[in-house]
CSV table of N, CA and C in Angstrom, one decimal:
chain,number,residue,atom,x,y,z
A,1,UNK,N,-12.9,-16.6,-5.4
A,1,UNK,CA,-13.1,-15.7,-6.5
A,1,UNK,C,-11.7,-15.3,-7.1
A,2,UNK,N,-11.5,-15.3,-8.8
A,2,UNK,CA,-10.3,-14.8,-8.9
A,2,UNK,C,-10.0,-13.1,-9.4
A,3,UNK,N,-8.7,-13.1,-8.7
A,3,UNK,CA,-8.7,-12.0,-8.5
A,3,UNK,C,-8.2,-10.9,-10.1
A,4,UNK,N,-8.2,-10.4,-10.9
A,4,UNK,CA,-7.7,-10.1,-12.2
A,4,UNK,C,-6.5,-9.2,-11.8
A,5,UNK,N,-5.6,-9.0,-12.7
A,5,UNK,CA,-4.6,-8.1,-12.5
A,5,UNK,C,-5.2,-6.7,-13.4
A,6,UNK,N,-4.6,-5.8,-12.7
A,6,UNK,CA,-5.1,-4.5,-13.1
A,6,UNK,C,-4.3,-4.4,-14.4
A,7,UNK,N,-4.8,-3.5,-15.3
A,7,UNK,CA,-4.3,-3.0,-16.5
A,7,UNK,C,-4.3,-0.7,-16.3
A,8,UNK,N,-3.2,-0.7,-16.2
A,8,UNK,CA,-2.5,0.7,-16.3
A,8,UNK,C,-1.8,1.5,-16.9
A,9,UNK,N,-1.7,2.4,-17.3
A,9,UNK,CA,-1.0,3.2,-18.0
A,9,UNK,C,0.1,3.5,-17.5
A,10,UNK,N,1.3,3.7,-18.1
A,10,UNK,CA,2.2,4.4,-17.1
A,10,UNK,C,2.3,5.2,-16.5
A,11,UNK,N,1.3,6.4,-17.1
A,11,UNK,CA,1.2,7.5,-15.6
A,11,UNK,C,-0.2,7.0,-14.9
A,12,UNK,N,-1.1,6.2,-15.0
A,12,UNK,CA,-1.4,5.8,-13.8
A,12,UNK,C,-1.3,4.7,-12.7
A,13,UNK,N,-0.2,4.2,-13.5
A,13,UNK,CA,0.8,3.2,-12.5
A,13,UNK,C,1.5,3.9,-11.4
A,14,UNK,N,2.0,5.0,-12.3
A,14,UNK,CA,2.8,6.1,-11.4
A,14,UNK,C,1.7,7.1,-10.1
A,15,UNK,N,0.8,7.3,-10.7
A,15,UNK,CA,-0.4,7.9,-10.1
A,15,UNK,C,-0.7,7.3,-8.8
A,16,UNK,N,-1.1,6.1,-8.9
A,16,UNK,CA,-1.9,5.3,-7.8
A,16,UNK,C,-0.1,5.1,-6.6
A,17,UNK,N,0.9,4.8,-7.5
A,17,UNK,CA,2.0,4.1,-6.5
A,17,UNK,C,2.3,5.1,-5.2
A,18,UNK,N,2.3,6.6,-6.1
A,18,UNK,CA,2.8,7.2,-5.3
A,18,UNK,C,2.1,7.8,-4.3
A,19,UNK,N,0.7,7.7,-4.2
A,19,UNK,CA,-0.9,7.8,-3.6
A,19,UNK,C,-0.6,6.8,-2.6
A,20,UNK,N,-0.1,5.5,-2.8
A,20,UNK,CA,-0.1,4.5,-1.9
A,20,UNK,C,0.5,4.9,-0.9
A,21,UNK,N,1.8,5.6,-0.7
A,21,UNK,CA,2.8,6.0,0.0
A,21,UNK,C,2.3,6.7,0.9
A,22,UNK,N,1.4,7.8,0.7
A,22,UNK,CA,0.6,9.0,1.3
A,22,UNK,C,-0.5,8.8,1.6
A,23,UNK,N,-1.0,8.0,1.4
A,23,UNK,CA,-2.5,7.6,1.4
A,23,UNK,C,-2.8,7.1,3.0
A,24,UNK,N,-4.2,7.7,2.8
A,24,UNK,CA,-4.6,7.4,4.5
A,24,UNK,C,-5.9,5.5,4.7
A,25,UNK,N,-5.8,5.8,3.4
A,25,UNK,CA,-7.0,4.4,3.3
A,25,UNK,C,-6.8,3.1,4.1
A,26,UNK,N,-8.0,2.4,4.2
A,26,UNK,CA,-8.0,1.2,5.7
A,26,UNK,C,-6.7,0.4,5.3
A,27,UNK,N,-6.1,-0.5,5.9
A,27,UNK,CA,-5.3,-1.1,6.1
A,27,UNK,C,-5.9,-2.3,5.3
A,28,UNK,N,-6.7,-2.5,4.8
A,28,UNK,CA,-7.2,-3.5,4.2
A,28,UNK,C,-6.9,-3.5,2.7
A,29,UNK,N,-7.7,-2.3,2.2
A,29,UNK,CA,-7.7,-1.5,0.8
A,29,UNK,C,-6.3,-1.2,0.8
A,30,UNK,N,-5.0,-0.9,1.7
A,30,UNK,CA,-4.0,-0.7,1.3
A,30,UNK,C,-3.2,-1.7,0.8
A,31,UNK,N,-3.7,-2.9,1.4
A,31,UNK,CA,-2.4,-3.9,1.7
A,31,UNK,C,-3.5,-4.7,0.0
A,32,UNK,N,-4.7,-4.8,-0.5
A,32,UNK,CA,-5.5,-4.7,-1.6
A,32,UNK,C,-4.6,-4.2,-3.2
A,33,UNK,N,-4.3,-3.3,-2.8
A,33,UNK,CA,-3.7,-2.1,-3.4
A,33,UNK,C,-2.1,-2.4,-3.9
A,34,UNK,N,-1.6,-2.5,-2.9
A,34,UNK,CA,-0.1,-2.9,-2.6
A,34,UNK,C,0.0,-3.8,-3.6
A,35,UNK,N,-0.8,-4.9,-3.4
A,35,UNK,CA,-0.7,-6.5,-4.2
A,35,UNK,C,-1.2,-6.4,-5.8
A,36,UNK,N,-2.3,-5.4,-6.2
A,36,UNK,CA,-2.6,-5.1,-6.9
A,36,UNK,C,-1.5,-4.7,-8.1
A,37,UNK,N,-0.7,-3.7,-7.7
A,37,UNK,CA,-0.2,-2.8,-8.3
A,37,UNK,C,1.5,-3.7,-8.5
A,38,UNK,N,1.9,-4.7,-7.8
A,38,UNK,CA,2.7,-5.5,-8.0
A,38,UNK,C,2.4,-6.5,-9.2
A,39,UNK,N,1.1,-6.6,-9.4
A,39,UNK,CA,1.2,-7.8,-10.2
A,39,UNK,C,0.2,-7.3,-11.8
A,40,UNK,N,0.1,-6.2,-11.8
A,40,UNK,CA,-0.5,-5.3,-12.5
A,40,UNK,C,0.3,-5.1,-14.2
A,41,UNK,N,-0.4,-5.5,-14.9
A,41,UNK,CA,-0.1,-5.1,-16.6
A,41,UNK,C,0.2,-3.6,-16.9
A,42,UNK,N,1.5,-3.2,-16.8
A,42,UNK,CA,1.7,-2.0,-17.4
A,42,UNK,C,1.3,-1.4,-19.2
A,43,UNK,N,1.0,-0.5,-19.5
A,43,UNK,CA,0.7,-0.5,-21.3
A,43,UNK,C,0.8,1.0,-21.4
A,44,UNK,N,1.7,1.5,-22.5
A,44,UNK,CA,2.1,2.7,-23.1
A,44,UNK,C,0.7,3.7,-23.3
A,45,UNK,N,0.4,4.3,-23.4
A,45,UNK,CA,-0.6,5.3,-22.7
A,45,UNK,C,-1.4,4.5,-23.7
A,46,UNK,N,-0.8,5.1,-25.2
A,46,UNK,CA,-1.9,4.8,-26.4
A,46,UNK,C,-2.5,3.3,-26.6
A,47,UNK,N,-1.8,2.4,-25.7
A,47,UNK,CA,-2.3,0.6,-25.7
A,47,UNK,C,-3.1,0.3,-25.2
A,48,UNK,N,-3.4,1.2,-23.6
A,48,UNK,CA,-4.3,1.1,-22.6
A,48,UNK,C,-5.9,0.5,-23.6
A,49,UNK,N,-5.9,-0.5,-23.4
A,49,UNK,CA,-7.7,-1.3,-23.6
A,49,UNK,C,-8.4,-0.3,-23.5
A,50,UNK,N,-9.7,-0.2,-24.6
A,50,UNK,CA,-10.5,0.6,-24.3
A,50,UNK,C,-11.5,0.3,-23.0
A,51,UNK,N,-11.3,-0.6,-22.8
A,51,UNK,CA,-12.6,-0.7,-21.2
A,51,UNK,C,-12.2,-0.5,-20.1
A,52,UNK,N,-10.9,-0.6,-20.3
A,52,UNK,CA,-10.0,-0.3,-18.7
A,52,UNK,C,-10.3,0.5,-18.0
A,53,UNK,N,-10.9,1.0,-16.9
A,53,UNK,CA,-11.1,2.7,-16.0
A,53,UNK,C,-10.1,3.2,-15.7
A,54,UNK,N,-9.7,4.3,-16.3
A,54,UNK,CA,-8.7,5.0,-15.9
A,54,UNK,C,-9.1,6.5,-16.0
A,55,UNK,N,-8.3,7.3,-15.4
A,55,UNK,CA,-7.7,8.8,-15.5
A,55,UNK,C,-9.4,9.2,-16.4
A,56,UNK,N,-9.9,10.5,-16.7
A,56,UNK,CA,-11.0,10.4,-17.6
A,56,UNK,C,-12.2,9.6,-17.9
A,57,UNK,N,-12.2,8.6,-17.6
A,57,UNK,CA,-13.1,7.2,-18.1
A,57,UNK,C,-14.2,7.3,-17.4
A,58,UNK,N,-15.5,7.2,-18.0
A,58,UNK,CA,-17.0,7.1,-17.4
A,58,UNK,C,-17.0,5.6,-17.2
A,59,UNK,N,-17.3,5.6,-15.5
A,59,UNK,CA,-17.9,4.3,-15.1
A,59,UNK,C,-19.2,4.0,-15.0
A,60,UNK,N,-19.9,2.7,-15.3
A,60,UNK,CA,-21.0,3.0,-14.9
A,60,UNK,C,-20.8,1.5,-14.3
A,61,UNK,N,-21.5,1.6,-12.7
A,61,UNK,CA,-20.9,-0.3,-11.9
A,61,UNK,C,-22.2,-0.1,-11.4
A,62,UNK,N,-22.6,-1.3,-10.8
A,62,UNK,CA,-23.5,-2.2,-9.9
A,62,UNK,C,-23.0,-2.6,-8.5
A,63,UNK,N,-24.1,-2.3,-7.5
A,63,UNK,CA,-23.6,-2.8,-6.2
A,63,UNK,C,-24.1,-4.1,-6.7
A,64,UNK,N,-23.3,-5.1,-6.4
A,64,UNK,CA,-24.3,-6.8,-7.0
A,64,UNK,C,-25.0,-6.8,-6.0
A,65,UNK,N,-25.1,-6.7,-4.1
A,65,UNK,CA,-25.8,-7.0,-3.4
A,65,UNK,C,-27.7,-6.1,-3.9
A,66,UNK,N,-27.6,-4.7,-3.9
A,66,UNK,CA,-28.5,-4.0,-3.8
A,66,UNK,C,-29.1,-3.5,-5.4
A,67,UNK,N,-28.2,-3.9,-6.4
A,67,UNK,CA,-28.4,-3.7,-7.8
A,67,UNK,C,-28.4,-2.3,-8.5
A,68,UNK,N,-28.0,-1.6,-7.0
A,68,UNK,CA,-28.0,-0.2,-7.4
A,68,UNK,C,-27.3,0.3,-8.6
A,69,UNK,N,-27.4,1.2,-9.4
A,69,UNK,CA,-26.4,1.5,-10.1
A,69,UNK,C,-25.5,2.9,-10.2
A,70,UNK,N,-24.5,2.9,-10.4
A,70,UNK,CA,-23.7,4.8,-10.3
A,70,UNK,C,-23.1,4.8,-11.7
A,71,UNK,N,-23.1,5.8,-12.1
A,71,UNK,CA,-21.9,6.3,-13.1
A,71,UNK,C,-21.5,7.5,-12.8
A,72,UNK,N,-20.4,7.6,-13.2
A,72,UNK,CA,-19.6,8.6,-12.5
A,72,UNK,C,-18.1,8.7,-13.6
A,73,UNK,N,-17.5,9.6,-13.2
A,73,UNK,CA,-16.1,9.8,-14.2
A,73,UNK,C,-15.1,10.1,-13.2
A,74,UNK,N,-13.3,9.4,-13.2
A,74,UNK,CA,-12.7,9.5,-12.3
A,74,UNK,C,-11.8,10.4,-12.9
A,75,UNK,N,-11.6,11.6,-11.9
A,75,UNK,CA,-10.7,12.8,-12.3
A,75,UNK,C,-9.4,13.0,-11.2
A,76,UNK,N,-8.9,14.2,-11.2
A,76,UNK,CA,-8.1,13.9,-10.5
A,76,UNK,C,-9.2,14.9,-8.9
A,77,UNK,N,-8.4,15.1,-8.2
A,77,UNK,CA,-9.0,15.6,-6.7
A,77,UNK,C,-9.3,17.0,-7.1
A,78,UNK,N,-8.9,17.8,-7.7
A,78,UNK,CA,-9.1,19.0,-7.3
A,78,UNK,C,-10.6,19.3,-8.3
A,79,UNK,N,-10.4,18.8,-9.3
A,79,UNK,CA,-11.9,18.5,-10.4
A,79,UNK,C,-13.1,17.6,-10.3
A,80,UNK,N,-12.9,17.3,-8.8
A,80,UNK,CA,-14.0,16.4,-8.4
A,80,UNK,C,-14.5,17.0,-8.1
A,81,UNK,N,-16.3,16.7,-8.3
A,81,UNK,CA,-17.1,17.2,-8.4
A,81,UNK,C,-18.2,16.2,-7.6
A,82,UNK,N,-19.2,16.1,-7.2
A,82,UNK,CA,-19.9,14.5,-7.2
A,82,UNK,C,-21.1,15.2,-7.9
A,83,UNK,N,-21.9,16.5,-7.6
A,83,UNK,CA,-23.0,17.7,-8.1
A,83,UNK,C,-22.7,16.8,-9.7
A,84,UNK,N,-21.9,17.0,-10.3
A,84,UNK,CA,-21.5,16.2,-12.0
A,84,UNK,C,-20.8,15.2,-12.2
A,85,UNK,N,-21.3,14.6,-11.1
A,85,UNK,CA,-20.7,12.9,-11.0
A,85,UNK,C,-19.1,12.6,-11.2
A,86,UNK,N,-18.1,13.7,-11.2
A,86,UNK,CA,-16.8,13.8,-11.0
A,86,UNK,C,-16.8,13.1,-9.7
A,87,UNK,N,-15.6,12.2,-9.7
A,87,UNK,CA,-15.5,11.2,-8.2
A,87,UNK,C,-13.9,11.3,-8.6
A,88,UNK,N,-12.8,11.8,-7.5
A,88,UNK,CA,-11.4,11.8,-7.2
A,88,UNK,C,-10.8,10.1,-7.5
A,89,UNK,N,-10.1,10.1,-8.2
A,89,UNK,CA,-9.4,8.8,-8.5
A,89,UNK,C,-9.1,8.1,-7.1
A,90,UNK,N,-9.0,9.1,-6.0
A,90,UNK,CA,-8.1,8.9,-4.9
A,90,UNK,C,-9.9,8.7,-3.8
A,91,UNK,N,-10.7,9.0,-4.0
A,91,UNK,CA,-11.9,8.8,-3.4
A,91,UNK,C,-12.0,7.2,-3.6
A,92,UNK,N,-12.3,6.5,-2.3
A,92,UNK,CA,-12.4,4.7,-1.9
A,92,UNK,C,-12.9,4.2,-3.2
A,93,UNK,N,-13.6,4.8,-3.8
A,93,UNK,CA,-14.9,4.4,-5.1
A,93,UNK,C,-13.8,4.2,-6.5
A,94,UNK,N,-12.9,5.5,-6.0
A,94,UNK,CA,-12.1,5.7,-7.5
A,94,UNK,C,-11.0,4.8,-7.8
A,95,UNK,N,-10.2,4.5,-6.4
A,95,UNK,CA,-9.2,3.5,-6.4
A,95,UNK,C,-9.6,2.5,-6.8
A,96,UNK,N,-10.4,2.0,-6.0
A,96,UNK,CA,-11.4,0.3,-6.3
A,96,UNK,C,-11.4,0.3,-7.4
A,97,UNK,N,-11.8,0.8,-8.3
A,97,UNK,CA,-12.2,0.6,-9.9
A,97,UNK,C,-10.5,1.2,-10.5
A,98,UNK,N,-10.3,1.7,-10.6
A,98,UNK,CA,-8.8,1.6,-11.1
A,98,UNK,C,-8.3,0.7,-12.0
A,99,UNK,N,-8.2,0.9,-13.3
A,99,UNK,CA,-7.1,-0.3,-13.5
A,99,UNK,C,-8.3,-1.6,-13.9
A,100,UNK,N,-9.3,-1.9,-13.8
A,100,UNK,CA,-10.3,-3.0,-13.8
A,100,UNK,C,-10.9,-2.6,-15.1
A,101,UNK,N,-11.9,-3.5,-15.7
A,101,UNK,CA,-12.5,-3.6,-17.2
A,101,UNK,C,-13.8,-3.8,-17.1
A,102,UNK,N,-15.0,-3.6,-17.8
A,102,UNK,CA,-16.3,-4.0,-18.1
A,102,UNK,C,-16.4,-5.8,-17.8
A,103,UNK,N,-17.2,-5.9,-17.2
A,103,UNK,CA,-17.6,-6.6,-16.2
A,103,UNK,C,-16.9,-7.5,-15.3
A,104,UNK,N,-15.9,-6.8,-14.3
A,104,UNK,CA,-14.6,-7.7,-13.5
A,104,UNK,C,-16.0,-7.4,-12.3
A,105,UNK,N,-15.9,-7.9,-11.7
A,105,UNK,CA,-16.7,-7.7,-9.9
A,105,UNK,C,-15.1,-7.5,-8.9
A,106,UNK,N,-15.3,-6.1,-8.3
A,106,UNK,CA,-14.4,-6.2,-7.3
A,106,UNK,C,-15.0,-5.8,-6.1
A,107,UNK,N,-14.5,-5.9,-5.2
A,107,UNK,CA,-14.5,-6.1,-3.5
A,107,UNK,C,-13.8,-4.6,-3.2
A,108,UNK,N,-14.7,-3.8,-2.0
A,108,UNK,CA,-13.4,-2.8,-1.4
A,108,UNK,C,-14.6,-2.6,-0.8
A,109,UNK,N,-13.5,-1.9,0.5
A,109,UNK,CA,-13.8,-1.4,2.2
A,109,UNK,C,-14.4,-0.2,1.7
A,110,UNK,N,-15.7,0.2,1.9
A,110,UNK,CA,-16.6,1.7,2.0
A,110,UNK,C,-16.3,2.1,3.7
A,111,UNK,N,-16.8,2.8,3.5
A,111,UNK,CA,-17.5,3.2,5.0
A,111,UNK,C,-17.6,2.6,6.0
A,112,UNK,N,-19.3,2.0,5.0
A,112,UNK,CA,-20.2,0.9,5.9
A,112,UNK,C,-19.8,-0.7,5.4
A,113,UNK,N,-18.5,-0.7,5.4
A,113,UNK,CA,-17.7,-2.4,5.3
A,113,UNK,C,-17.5,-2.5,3.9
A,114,UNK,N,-17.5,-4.0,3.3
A,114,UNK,CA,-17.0,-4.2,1.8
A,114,UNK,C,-18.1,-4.6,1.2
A,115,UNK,N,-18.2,-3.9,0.5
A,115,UNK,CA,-18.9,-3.7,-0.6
A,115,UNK,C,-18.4,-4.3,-2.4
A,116,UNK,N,-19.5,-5.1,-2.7
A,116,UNK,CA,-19.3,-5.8,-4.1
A,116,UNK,C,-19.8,-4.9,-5.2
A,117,UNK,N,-18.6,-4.7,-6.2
A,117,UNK,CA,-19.4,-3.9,-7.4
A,117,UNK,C,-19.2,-4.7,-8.7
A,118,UNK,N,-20.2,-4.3,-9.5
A,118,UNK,CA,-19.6,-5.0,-11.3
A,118,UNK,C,-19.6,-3.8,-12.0
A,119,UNK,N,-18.4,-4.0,-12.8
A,119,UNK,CA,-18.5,-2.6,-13.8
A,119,UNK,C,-19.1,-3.0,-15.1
A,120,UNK,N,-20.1,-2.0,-15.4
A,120,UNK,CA,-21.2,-2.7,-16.7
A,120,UNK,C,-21.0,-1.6,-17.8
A,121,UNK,N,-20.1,-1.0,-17.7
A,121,UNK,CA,-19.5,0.0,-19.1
A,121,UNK,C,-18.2,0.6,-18.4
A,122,UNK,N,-17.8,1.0,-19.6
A,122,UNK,CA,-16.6,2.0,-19.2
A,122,UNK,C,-16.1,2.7,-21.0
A,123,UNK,N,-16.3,3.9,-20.6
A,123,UNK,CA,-16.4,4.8,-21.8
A,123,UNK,C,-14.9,5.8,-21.8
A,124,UNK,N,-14.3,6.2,-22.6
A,124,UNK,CA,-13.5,7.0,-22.8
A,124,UNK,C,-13.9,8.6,-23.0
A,125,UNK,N,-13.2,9.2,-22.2
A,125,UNK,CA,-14.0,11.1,-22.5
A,125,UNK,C,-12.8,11.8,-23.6
């Protein structure tokens, strides 16, 4: 499967890198992460693609195994909410999607193992 390079803004280039440093996430999702953010499309705030998930952005993704679906909006930690579908950028769910576009399928370590999602919108707030 190929893997896409992320698309980020500068401050959420800045955002996720310095998260990486601090961050307690599996060894898996980090070293994920690491590689990600190396090979990742930087863009001036105002360039950022409108599908890209970032900072604000309503996701709405698919587990592809279970078909389930979530939408949710990634904020920062202290404005997460889940009660109003606010989910922490820094929450397993928020990183994974990061940086990715209407319909990329990505892979990341939950809980209960790796889990496949497809992102089937992505809206600007």
């Amino acid at each position: 499967m190929e893997t896409k390079s992320l698309s980020l803004s500068k401050s959420d280039f800045k955002l996720l890198k310095e998260h990486l440093e601090k961050s307690n996430m599996s060894a898996y999702n980090k070293e994920k992460l690491r590689i990600e953010l190396k090979e990742a499309t930087i863009y001036a705030e105002e360039d950022l693609p409108a599908d890209v998930v970032c900072l604000k952005s309503e996701a709405k993704i698919a587990n592809t195994k279970t078909g389930q679906e979530f939408i949710f909006t990634l904020v920062m930690p202290e404005e997460a909410n889940i009660q109003v579908k606010k989910v922490s950028v820094f929450a397993p769910i928020g990183i994974a999607l990061f940086g990715y576009r209407t319909n990329d399928i990505i892979n990341w370590e939950m809980p209960d193992g790796i889990q496949e999602f497809k992102i089937l919108t992505v809206k600007r707030n």
